[in-house]
Structure formats: structure tokens, C-alpha cells
Coordinates of N, CA and C in Angstrom, one line a residue:
Chain A
D1147 N -39.8 52.7 -85.6 CA -40.7 53.3 -84.6 C -40.7 53.3 -83.0
T1148 N -41.0 54.5 -82.9 CA -41.4 54.9 -81.7 C -42.2 54.5 -80.1
G1149 N -41.2 54.8 -79.7 CA -41.9 53.7 -78.2 C -42.3 54.7 -77.1
V1150 N -43.6 54.9 -76.1 CA -43.2 55.5 -75.3 C -42.6 57.0 -75.2
S1151 N -43.2 58.0 -75.8 CA -42.2 58.9 -74.8 C -42.3 60.4 -73.7
Q1152 N -41.0 60.9 -73.2 CA -42.0 61.1 -72.2 C -41.7 62.3 -71.4
D1153 N -41.4 63.6 -71.2 CA -40.9 64.7 -70.9 C -41.2 65.4 -69.4
P1154 N -40.5 66.3 -68.3 CA -39.7 65.9 -68.7 C -38.9 64.3 -68.5
R1155 N -37.7 64.4 -68.5 CA -36.7 63.3 -68.0 C -36.4 63.5 -66.5
H1156 N -36.1 64.5 -66.8 CA -35.5 64.8 -64.8 C -36.7 66.1 -64.4
K1157 N -36.6 66.0 -63.0 CA -37.4 67.2 -63.0 C -37.2 67.7 -60.9
I1158 N -36.7 68.9 -61.7 CA -36.0 69.2 -59.1 C -37.5 69.8 -59.4
T1159 N -37.6 70.6 -58.4 CA -38.3 71.4 -57.3 C -38.6 72.0 -55.7
K1160 N -39.4 71.9 -56.0 CA -39.2 73.1 -54.2 C -40.5 72.4 -54.1
R1161 N -40.3 71.9 -52.4 CA -41.9 71.5 -51.8 C -42.8 73.2 -52.0
G1162 N -44.1 72.7 -51.9 CA -45.5 73.1 -52.1 C -45.5 73.6 -53.8
Q1163 N -44.5 73.5 -54.5 CA -44.7 74.4 -56.4 C -44.8 73.2 -56.6
N1164 N -46.1 73.8 -58.3 CA -47.0 72.9 -58.8 C -46.3 72.6 -59.9
V1165 N -45.9 70.9 -60.6 CA -45.6 70.2 -61.0 C -46.1 69.2 -62.4
T1166 N -45.7 68.7 -63.9 CA -46.7 68.5 -64.7 C -46.1 67.8 -65.0
F1167 N -46.0 66.9 -65.2 CA -46.0 65.6 -66.4 C -46.4 65.3 -68.1
R1168 N -45.8 65.5 -68.8 CA -46.2 64.6 -70.6 C -46.0 63.2 -70.1
C1169 N -47.2 62.9 -71.7 CA -46.2 61.2 -72.0 C -47.6 61.9 -73.0
D1170 N -46.3 61.1 -73.8 CA -47.3 60.5 -75.5 C -46.5 58.8 -76.3
P1171 N -48.3 58.1 -75.8 CA -47.9 56.7 -76.0 C -47.8 56.3 -77.6
I1172 N -47.8 55.1 -77.6 CA -46.9 54.6 -79.2 C -48.8 55.2 -80.1
S1173 N -48.0 55.0 -80.9 CA -49.4 55.9 -82.0 C -49.7 55.1 -82.0
E1174 N -51.9 55.0 -82.4 CA -52.9 54.0 -82.0 C -52.9 53.4 -81.5
H1175 N -52.0 53.0 -79.6 CA -52.2 52.5 -78.7 C -54.2 53.7 -78.5
N1176 N -54.5 52.9 -78.1 CA -55.5 53.4 -77.4 C -55.6 54.1 -75.5
R1177 N -54.8 52.3 -75.1 CA -54.6 52.4 -73.3 C -54.1 53.3 -73.0
L1178 N -54.5 54.4 -72.0 CA -52.6 54.6 -71.1 C -53.2 54.9 -69.3
Y1179 N -51.7 54.6 -69.9 CA -51.3 54.1 -67.8 C -50.2 54.5 -67.1
W1180 N -51.3 55.3 -66.1 CA -49.6 55.8 -65.1 C -48.7 55.4 -64.2
Y1181 N -47.5 54.9 -63.8 CA -47.4 55.1 -62.3 C -46.5 55.0 -61.6
R1182 N -46.2 54.7 -60.2 CA -44.9 55.3 -59.5 C -43.8 54.5 -59.6
Q1183 N -43.3 55.3 -59.5 CA -41.8 53.9 -58.6 C -40.5 54.1 -58.3
T1184 N -41.0 53.7 -56.7 CA -39.0 53.8 -55.2 C -38.4 53.3 -55.8
L1185 N -37.7 53.7 -55.0 CA -36.6 52.8 -54.7 C -36.8 51.7 -53.6
G1186 N -35.9 50.9 -54.9 CA -36.4 49.0 -54.1 C -37.8 48.7 -54.6
Q1187 N -39.2 49.5 -55.1 CA -40.1 49.1 -55.0 C -40.2 48.3 -57.1
G1188 N -40.8 47.5 -56.9 CA -41.5 47.8 -58.6 C -42.7 49.0 -58.8
P1189 N -43.6 49.3 -59.8 CA -43.9 50.7 -59.8 C -45.7 49.9 -60.1
E1190 N -46.2 51.1 -59.2 CA -47.1 50.9 -58.5 C -48.5 51.5 -59.3
F1191 N -49.2 51.4 -59.6 CA -50.6 51.9 -60.8 C -50.7 52.8 -60.2
L1192 N -50.9 54.0 -60.9 CA -52.0 55.7 -60.9 C -53.2 55.3 -60.9
T1193 N -53.2 55.7 -61.8 CA -54.1 55.2 -63.2 C -54.4 54.9 -64.6
Y1194 N -54.7 55.2 -65.4 CA -56.0 54.4 -66.2 C -56.8 54.7 -67.2
F1195 N -56.5 55.5 -68.8 CA -57.3 56.2 -69.6 C -57.1 54.5 -70.7
Q1196 N -58.6 55.0 -71.0 CA -59.4 54.2 -72.1 C -59.6 55.6 -73.3
N1197 N -58.5 55.5 -74.7 CA -59.1 57.0 -74.9 C -58.7 57.9 -74.6
E1198 N -60.5 58.8 -74.2 CA -59.4 59.7 -73.3 C -60.4 59.9 -72.0
A1199 N -60.8 58.5 -71.4 CA -62.1 58.0 -70.5 C -60.8 57.8 -69.2
Q1200 N -60.7 58.5 -67.9 CA -60.1 58.1 -66.9 C -61.2 56.9 -66.6
L1201 N -61.4 55.7 -66.7 CA -61.2 54.5 -66.5 C -61.3 54.3 -64.7
E1202 N -59.6 54.3 -64.1 CA -59.1 53.2 -63.1 C -58.2 54.3 -62.4
K1203 N -58.7 54.9 -61.1 CA -57.8 55.2 -61.1 C -57.4 54.4 -59.1
S1204 N -56.4 54.5 -58.8 CA -56.1 53.9 -58.2 C -55.8 54.9 -56.0
R1205 N -56.4 54.4 -54.4 CA -55.9 55.5 -53.9 C -55.1 55.8 -53.8
L1206 N -54.2 55.5 -54.6 CA -52.5 56.2 -54.1 C -53.1 58.1 -54.6
L1207 N -53.3 57.9 -55.9 CA -53.9 58.8 -56.2 C -54.7 60.2 -55.8
S1208 N -53.9 60.4 -54.9 CA -54.3 61.7 -53.3 C -55.6 63.2 -55.0
D1209 N -55.5 64.3 -53.7 CA -56.6 65.0 -54.3 C -55.6 65.3 -55.0
R1210 N -54.3 65.8 -54.9 CA -53.2 66.7 -55.4 C -52.2 66.3 -57.5
F1211 N -53.1 64.7 -56.9 CA -52.8 64.1 -58.4 C -54.0 64.9 -59.1
S1212 N -54.0 64.6 -61.2 CA -55.0 64.6 -61.2 C -54.4 64.1 -63.5
A1213 N -54.4 63.7 -63.6 CA -54.6 62.9 -65.2 C -55.3 63.7 -65.9
E1214 N -54.8 63.3 -67.5 CA -55.8 63.7 -68.2 C -55.0 62.8 -69.4
R1215 N -56.4 63.6 -70.1 CA -56.0 62.6 -72.0 C -56.9 63.2 -72.1
P1216 N -57.2 64.5 -73.0 CA -58.3 65.4 -73.3 C -58.5 64.8 -74.8
K1217 N -58.1 64.9 -75.7 CA -57.9 63.8 -77.1 C -57.6 62.9 -77.9
G1218 N -57.0 62.0 -76.1 CA -56.8 60.6 -76.0 C -55.7 60.4 -77.0
S1219 N -54.8 61.6 -77.0 CA -54.0 60.7 -77.3 C -52.0 61.3 -76.9
F1220 N -51.9 62.5 -76.5 CA -51.6 62.5 -74.3 C -51.9 62.7 -73.4
S1221 N -50.9 62.3 -73.0 CA -51.5 63.0 -71.6 C -50.3 63.7 -70.8
T1222 N -51.4 64.5 -69.5 CA -50.3 64.7 -68.5 C -51.0 64.2 -67.3
L1223 N -49.5 64.7 -66.0 CA -50.0 64.0 -64.5 C -49.3 65.2 -63.9
E1224 N -50.3 66.0 -63.6 CA -51.2 67.2 -62.9 C -50.2 66.6 -60.7
I1225 N -49.1 67.0 -60.3 CA -48.6 66.5 -59.1 C -49.2 68.3 -58.8
Q1226 N -49.9 68.4 -57.5 CA -49.8 70.2 -57.0 C -49.0 70.0 -55.8
R1227 N -48.8 71.3 -55.6 CA -48.9 71.0 -53.7 C -47.9 70.2 -53.2
T1228 N -46.1 70.0 -54.2 CA -46.2 68.8 -54.6 C -44.9 69.0 -52.3
E1229 N -44.6 67.3 -52.6 CA -44.8 66.6 -51.2 C -42.8 66.0 -51.7
Q1230 N -42.3 66.4 -50.0 CA -41.7 65.5 -50.5 C -41.3 64.3 -50.7
G1231 N -42.6 63.6 -50.1 CA -42.2 61.9 -50.7 C -43.4 62.5 -51.6
D1232 N -44.0 62.6 -53.2 CA -44.1 62.6 -53.8 C -42.8 62.1 -55.5
S1233 N -42.0 62.5 -54.3 CA -40.2 62.6 -54.9 C -39.8 61.0 -55.9
A1234 N -39.9 60.2 -56.3 CA -40.5 58.6 -57.1 C -39.6 58.9 -59.5
M1235 N -40.0 57.9 -59.4 CA -39.8 57.8 -61.5 C -41.5 57.6 -61.1
Y1236 N -41.8 58.7 -62.3 CA -43.3 58.9 -62.6 C -43.1 57.7 -64.1
L1237 N -43.7 56.6 -64.2 CA -43.9 56.0 -65.6 C -45.0 55.7 -66.7
C1238 N -45.0 56.7 -67.8 CA -46.3 56.3 -68.2 C -46.1 55.2 -69.0
A1239 N -46.8 54.0 -69.5 CA -47.0 52.7 -70.3 C -47.8 53.2 -71.3
S1240 N -48.5 52.1 -72.7 CA -49.0 52.0 -73.4 C -49.7 50.7 -73.7
S1241 N -51.2 50.6 -74.4 CA -51.0 49.1 -74.6 C -52.5 49.5 -75.7
S1242 N -52.0 48.6 -76.7 CA -52.6 48.6 -78.2 C -54.9 48.0 -78.0
P1243 N -55.9 48.8 -79.0 CA -56.8 48.4 -78.1 C -56.7 46.5 -79.1
V1244 N -56.6 45.6 -79.2 CA -56.2 44.7 -79.9 C -55.4 43.5 -78.4
G1245 N -54.9 44.1 -77.6 CA -53.5 43.4 -76.9 C -53.9 44.1 -75.2
R1246 N -52.7 42.9 -74.1 CA -52.7 43.6 -73.4 C -51.2 44.2 -72.3
E1247 N -50.9 43.7 -73.2 CA -48.5 44.2 -73.3 C -48.5 45.3 -72.6
Q1248 N -48.6 46.1 -71.3 CA -47.8 47.7 -71.5 C -46.5 47.6 -72.1
Y1249 N -46.5 48.2 -73.0 CA -44.7 49.0 -73.6 C -44.8 50.5 -72.5
F1250 N -43.8 50.0 -72.1 CA -43.0 51.5 -71.1 C -42.6 52.7 -71.5
G1251 N -42.7 53.8 -71.5 CA -41.2 55.0 -71.3 C -40.7 54.9 -70.5
P1252 N -39.7 55.9 -70.9 CA -38.1 56.2 -69.7 C -38.3 56.9 -68.9
G1253 N -39.4 57.3 -68.4 CA -39.7 57.6 -67.5 C -40.0 59.1 -66.4
T1254 N -40.0 59.9 -66.3 CA -39.4 61.5 -65.5 C -39.1 60.9 -63.9
R1255 N -38.0 61.3 -63.3 CA -37.3 61.6 -62.7 C -37.6 62.5 -62.1
L1256 N -39.0 63.0 -60.9 CA -39.1 64.0 -59.4 C -38.2 63.6 -58.1
T1257 N -37.9 64.7 -57.9 CA -37.1 65.0 -56.8 C -37.6 65.9 -56.9
V1258 N -38.2 66.3 -55.1 CA -38.8 67.1 -54.5 C -37.4 67.9 -52.7
T1259 N -37.4 69.1 -52.9 CA -36.4 69.1 -51.8 C -37.3 70.7 -51.2
Chain B
A27 N -57.0 42.3 -52.8 CA -56.3 43.3 -52.8 C -55.3 42.1 -54.3
Q28 N -54.9 42.9 -55.0 CA -54.0 42.1 -55.8 C -52.0 41.9 -55.0
S29 N -51.5 40.9 -55.3 CA -50.4 40.7 -54.7 C -49.5 40.2 -55.7
V30 N -47.8 40.4 -55.4 CA -46.7 39.6 -56.5 C -46.2 39.6 -55.9
S31 N -45.3 38.6 -54.6 CA -44.5 38.6 -54.4 C -43.3 38.3 -55.4
Q32 N -41.6 38.4 -55.5 CA -40.7 38.4 -55.9 C -39.4 37.7 -54.0
H33 N -39.2 36.1 -54.3 CA -38.6 36.1 -53.1 C -37.3 36.8 -53.1
N34 N -36.2 37.1 -54.5 CA -35.7 37.0 -53.7 C -35.3 38.7 -54.3
H35 N -34.4 39.2 -53.3 CA -34.3 40.6 -53.4 C -32.9 40.8 -54.1
H36 N -31.6 39.9 -54.8 CA -30.6 39.9 -55.9 C -30.5 38.6 -56.0
V37 N -29.9 38.9 -56.6 CA -28.8 37.2 -56.7 C -27.7 37.4 -57.6
I38 N -26.6 36.7 -57.1 CA -25.4 36.4 -58.5 C -25.7 35.1 -58.3
L39 N -24.6 35.5 -60.3 CA -24.5 34.2 -60.7 C -23.4 34.3 -62.1
S40 N -22.3 33.5 -61.6 CA -21.4 33.1 -63.4 C -21.9 33.2 -64.2
E41 N -21.0 33.1 -65.6 CA -21.9 33.4 -66.6 C -21.9 31.9 -66.8
A42 N -22.6 31.3 -67.2 CA -23.4 29.9 -67.3 C -23.9 29.4 -67.3
A43 N -24.2 30.0 -65.6 CA -25.4 28.8 -64.9 C -26.2 29.7 -65.2
S44 N -27.8 28.6 -64.6 CA -28.3 28.7 -65.0 C -29.5 29.2 -64.0
L45 N -30.7 29.8 -64.4 CA -31.3 31.2 -63.6 C -33.3 30.4 -63.6
E46 N -33.2 30.9 -62.2 CA -34.6 30.9 -62.1 C -34.8 31.9 -60.8
L47 N -35.4 32.7 -60.9 CA -36.3 33.9 -60.4 C -38.0 33.4 -59.7
G48 N -38.4 33.2 -58.0 CA -39.8 32.9 -58.4 C -40.6 34.5 -58.1
C49 N -41.8 33.8 -58.3 CA -42.8 35.0 -58.7 C -43.8 34.5 -58.4
N50 N -44.6 34.5 -57.4 CA -46.3 34.1 -56.4 C -46.9 35.2 -56.5
Y51 N -48.3 35.0 -56.8 CA -49.1 35.5 -57.7 C -49.8 35.4 -56.5
S52 N -50.5 36.3 -56.5 CA -52.8 36.5 -55.0 C -53.1 35.3 -56.0
Y53 N -53.8 36.3 -56.6 CA -55.1 36.3 -57.8 C -55.4 35.3 -57.6
G54 N -56.3 34.7 -57.2 CA -57.2 33.8 -57.3 C -58.0 33.6 -58.7
G55 N -58.5 34.3 -59.2 CA -59.7 34.3 -60.2 C -58.2 34.3 -61.7
T56 N -59.2 34.2 -63.4 CA -58.3 34.5 -63.8 C -57.0 35.4 -63.7
V57 N -56.2 35.1 -64.2 CA -55.1 36.1 -64.7 C -54.1 36.7 -65.6
N58 N -53.2 37.1 -65.4 CA -52.9 37.5 -67.1 C -51.3 37.3 -66.1
L59 N -50.0 37.4 -66.5 CA -48.6 37.3 -66.0 C -47.8 37.7 -67.2
F60 N -47.0 38.1 -66.2 CA -45.8 39.2 -67.6 C -44.8 38.9 -66.0
W61 N -43.7 38.8 -67.6 CA -42.1 40.1 -67.0 C -41.4 40.7 -67.5
Y62 N -41.5 41.5 -66.4 CA -40.1 42.5 -67.6 C -38.9 42.3 -67.0
V63 N -38.5 43.4 -67.7 CA -36.4 43.2 -67.2 C -36.9 45.3 -67.7
Q64 N -35.4 45.8 -66.8 CA -35.3 46.8 -66.8 C -33.0 46.4 -66.8
Y65 N -32.8 47.0 -67.9 CA -31.2 46.8 -68.2 C -30.9 48.0 -67.7
P66 N -29.6 48.4 -67.4 CA -29.5 49.3 -66.0 C -29.4 50.8 -67.3
G67 N -30.1 51.3 -67.2 CA -30.3 52.5 -67.5 C -30.9 52.7 -68.7
Q68 N -32.0 51.8 -68.9 CA -32.5 51.8 -69.4 C -34.1 51.5 -69.6
H69 N -35.3 51.8 -69.7 CA -37.0 51.6 -69.6 C -37.2 49.7 -69.2
L70 N -38.2 49.7 -68.2 CA -38.9 48.3 -68.4 C -39.2 48.2 -69.9
Q71 N -38.9 46.3 -70.0 CA -39.6 46.0 -71.1 C -39.8 44.7 -70.8
L72 N -40.9 43.7 -72.1 CA -41.7 43.2 -71.6 C -40.5 42.0 -72.8
L73 N -40.5 40.9 -71.2 CA -39.7 40.0 -71.5 C -39.9 38.5 -72.6
L74 N -41.3 38.4 -71.4 CA -42.5 37.5 -71.4 C -44.3 37.6 -71.1
K75 N -45.0 36.9 -71.9 CA -46.9 36.7 -71.6 C -47.2 36.0 -70.7
Y76 N -48.3 35.7 -70.0 CA -49.0 34.5 -70.1 C -50.4 34.7 -70.5
F77 N -50.7 34.6 -71.0 CA -53.0 35.4 -70.9 C -53.0 33.3 -70.4
S78 N -53.2 32.7 -71.6 CA -53.8 31.2 -71.5 C -52.9 29.9 -72.0
G79 N -53.9 28.7 -71.9 CA -53.3 28.1 -73.0 C -51.6 27.8 -72.6
D80 N -50.8 26.6 -73.2 CA -49.4 26.0 -73.0 C -49.1 27.0 -71.5
P81 N -48.7 26.9 -70.4 CA -48.1 26.8 -69.3 C -47.0 27.9 -69.6
L82 N -45.6 26.7 -70.6 CA -45.5 27.1 -70.5 C -44.7 28.4 -71.8
V83 N -44.1 29.9 -71.7 CA -44.3 30.7 -72.1 C -42.6 30.9 -73.1
K84 N -42.2 30.8 -74.5 CA -41.6 32.2 -74.0 C -41.4 33.1 -74.5
G85 N -39.4 33.6 -74.3 CA -39.9 35.4 -74.5 C -38.9 35.4 -75.3
I86 N -38.6 36.4 -75.2 CA -36.9 37.4 -75.7 C -36.1 36.2 -75.1
K87 N -34.6 37.0 -75.2 CA -33.0 35.9 -75.3 C -33.7 35.0 -74.7
G88 N -33.6 34.2 -74.6 CA -33.2 32.1 -74.7 C -34.6 32.1 -72.6
F89 N -35.3 33.4 -71.9 CA -36.0 33.6 -71.1 C -37.1 32.6 -71.4
E90 N -37.7 31.9 -70.1 CA -38.9 31.3 -70.6 C -39.3 31.0 -69.1
A91 N -40.8 31.0 -69.0 CA -41.7 30.8 -68.1 C -42.3 29.3 -67.8
E92 N -42.8 29.0 -66.6 CA -43.9 28.3 -67.0 C -44.9 28.7 -65.6
F93 N -46.3 28.5 -66.0 CA -47.1 29.3 -65.2 C -48.0 27.8 -65.0
I94 N -47.7 27.3 -63.5 CA -48.2 26.3 -62.2 C -49.6 27.0 -61.3
K95 N -50.9 26.8 -62.3 CA -52.0 27.6 -61.1 C -51.5 26.9 -60.2
S96 N -51.7 25.2 -59.5 CA -51.8 25.2 -58.1 C -50.7 25.3 -57.4
K97 N -50.3 26.4 -57.5 CA -49.6 26.7 -57.0 C -49.1 28.4 -56.7
F98 N -49.6 28.7 -58.0 CA -49.8 30.4 -58.0 C -49.0 30.7 -58.3
S99 N -47.3 30.1 -59.4 CA -46.5 30.0 -58.6 C -46.4 31.5 -61.1
F100 N -45.7 31.8 -61.0 CA -45.1 32.4 -62.4 C -43.7 32.2 -62.3
N101 N -42.7 31.1 -62.7 CA -40.9 32.2 -62.4 C -40.8 31.2 -63.5
L102 N -39.6 32.6 -63.7 CA -38.2 33.0 -64.7 C -37.5 31.8 -64.5
R103 N -37.1 31.4 -66.3 CA -35.5 30.8 -66.6 C -35.2 30.8 -67.5
K104 N -33.8 30.6 -67.5 CA -33.8 30.8 -67.9 C -31.8 29.7 -68.2
P105 N -31.9 28.8 -69.1 CA -30.3 27.5 -69.4 C -29.5 27.9 -68.6
S106 N -29.2 29.1 -69.2 CA -27.4 29.8 -69.3 C -27.7 31.0 -69.5
V107 N -26.8 31.9 -68.4 CA -27.2 33.0 -68.2 C -26.0 34.4 -68.8
Q108 N -25.8 34.7 -69.2 CA -25.1 36.3 -69.7 C -24.0 37.0 -68.9
W109 N -23.5 37.6 -68.6 CA -23.5 38.8 -68.0 C -23.9 40.2 -68.8
S110 N -24.8 40.5 -70.5 CA -26.1 41.4 -70.2 C -27.0 41.0 -70.1
D111 N -27.5 39.2 -69.1 CA -29.1 39.4 -68.6 C -29.0 39.9 -66.9
T112 N -27.2 41.1 -67.2 CA -27.4 42.5 -65.8 C -28.4 42.3 -65.8
A113 N -29.5 42.5 -65.0 CA -31.1 43.7 -65.1 C -31.7 43.2 -63.3
E114 N -32.3 44.3 -63.9 CA -33.8 44.4 -62.8 C -34.8 43.1 -63.6
Y115 N -34.9 42.5 -63.3 CA -37.1 42.0 -63.4 C -37.9 41.3 -62.4
F116 N -38.6 42.0 -62.9 CA -40.0 42.7 -61.8 C -41.0 40.5 -62.6
C117 N -41.7 40.4 -62.0 CA -43.1 40.1 -62.9 C -43.8 40.8 -62.1
A118 N -45.3 40.7 -63.0 CA -46.2 41.6 -62.9 C -47.7 40.9 -62.4
S119 N -48.9 41.2 -62.5 CA -50.0 40.4 -62.9 C -51.0 41.7 -63.5
D120 N -52.2 41.3 -63.9 CA -53.2 41.9 -64.3 C -54.6 40.6 -64.0
S121 N -55.9 41.0 -63.6 CA -56.8 40.8 -62.8 C -57.2 39.7 -64.0
G122 N -56.8 39.8 -65.6 CA -57.6 38.7 -66.4 C -59.4 39.5 -67.2
A123 N -59.4 40.3 -66.0 CA -61.3 40.8 -66.4 C -60.9 42.3 -67.2
G124 N -61.9 43.2 -66.5 CA -61.7 44.1 -67.1 C -60.9 45.5 -66.3
S125 N -60.3 45.1 -65.4 CA -59.5 45.7 -65.1 C -58.0 45.1 -65.9
Y126 N -57.9 47.0 -66.6 CA -55.9 46.5 -66.6 C -55.1 46.8 -66.0
Q127 N -54.5 47.4 -64.3 CA -54.0 48.2 -63.8 C -52.2 46.5 -63.9
L128 N -51.7 47.1 -63.8 CA -50.6 46.0 -63.4 C -50.1 45.7 -62.2
T129 N -50.2 44.8 -61.4 CA -49.9 44.8 -60.1 C -47.7 44.0 -59.8
F130 N -46.7 45.0 -59.6 CA -46.6 44.8 -59.6 C -45.6 44.1 -58.5
G131 N -44.8 42.7 -58.8 CA -43.4 42.6 -57.3 C -42.7 44.2 -57.2
K132 N -42.0 43.1 -55.8 CA -40.5 44.0 -55.2 C -39.5 44.3 -56.6
G133 N -39.1 43.7 -58.2 CA -38.4 42.8 -58.3 C -36.9 41.9 -57.7
T134 N -36.5 41.2 -58.9 CA -35.0 40.9 -58.4 C -34.5 41.4 -59.0
K135 N -32.8 42.0 -58.1 CA -31.3 41.9 -58.8 C -30.8 41.6 -59.6
L136 N -30.5 41.0 -61.2 CA -29.1 39.9 -60.9 C -28.1 39.8 -61.1
S137 N -27.1 39.9 -60.9 CA -26.1 40.7 -61.4 C -24.9 38.6 -62.5
V138 N -24.5 39.2 -63.4 CA -23.9 38.0 -63.8 C -22.3 38.1 -64.2
I139 N -21.6 37.8 -63.3 CA -20.0 38.0 -62.5 C -19.9 37.1 -64.6
P140 N -18.9 38.1 -65.2 CA -18.3 37.2 -66.7 C -17.1 36.0 -65.5

């Protein structure tokens, strides 16, 4: 039973660089979510896809952030011109067509120096 | 906007003690509620969920939660904790309508002393 996978698990980058993260959902899950978690906080919603359509975006998702799910399977989250405030754990989750419970991946920890 | 409040930042218990972690949500409409657990070094796992029906829901590992609509609460309970329950616990809600985004509380860290 394969869960949600994320790559890379850790990323260290310099301020101003672009980074891209990948998420592979549980197979046959049509909904995919991105969240961000900082120390001492719960996860905060960023965006959500149903199949390839991006249906919701948080105000947290500035214009430096973009997410795609081109074929309705894996998704990528890109952050352009990274800032130190972008340092966080980026979590991906997926859910099935018939359920609302979300299953989370291990996350990508981003450190911006 | 929805919000979820967890009252305790850090709870320390001895093994076999009973546990109750508080959670309050702000949304006044139909709501779905969840408790997630994050064991050290692991990813978030679903403990239990409430959508409708019996307000007392049972989850994995002996956990249960009670939905009290009049108090906007969804407290997590376990009669007797074990050292292996040491983890961070997050309460979350969605609006129960067309939106699927989860709103999380800040989490409660539980430390169980053997």
C-alpha cells in the first residue's frame, strides 16, 4: 500500500533562488492538497486540485508560488525568488473521490539561507 | 473564516493516566471534524473523523472523540495512555460544504512518562 510521497525530503536554498517540489498522491485519489507548516503551528492550507483543476487557493499563496497538476496525477509546487520567510515544511495530502479524509505525505522541509 | 483552537500546548502525563485534549471550532454551519497525530519523525496520520450521526466517534489505538455541537467542541479522549502515545495531536475541520480545505489547530504536544 503506497502512501503519498514527496520529493525532495529536504531542500536548502539561497534567498532569491527558485525551488520546485513534487508530490505523488495515493493512486486513484483525485484530490490533492498542499499545506505549509511552520514551527509551533498546525498546517496551513495553500491550494487544492480536483483532478487537474486547481479549485481553491489560499491568500497565503502569493504570486511567487505556483502549483500544477497537469495530468491529474502528480503535482508540483514552485516557489520563485525564495525568501527566508518561506522556510517551512511543505506538506502534500490526497483524498479519494468518495471520502473527505486527507492522507498526508512526509513533507519537504525547505530552508532558505 | 474558520478557526480551530486547541487549548493545551503541552500536556505531560504518566502512563495509565486518562487523556482529554480540548478542541473548539468556530464555523457555525455543517462541519466535518478530524484528529490527526504526528509521532516523532513520522508524518501526519488520521486518528479519527466525524461527519454526522453518533457524536461519539472511535478511532484507532483506543482513541475516541465527542462532538458537542452546542459547545462547538470536539475533544479527544483516551482512558489510559501509553508511552507510545507520545506525539503531537492536531484537531482540524473543514466546512462540510464544497470546500475541502482543512483548518488546523496549533497542535498539542503530549509527553507520556513511563
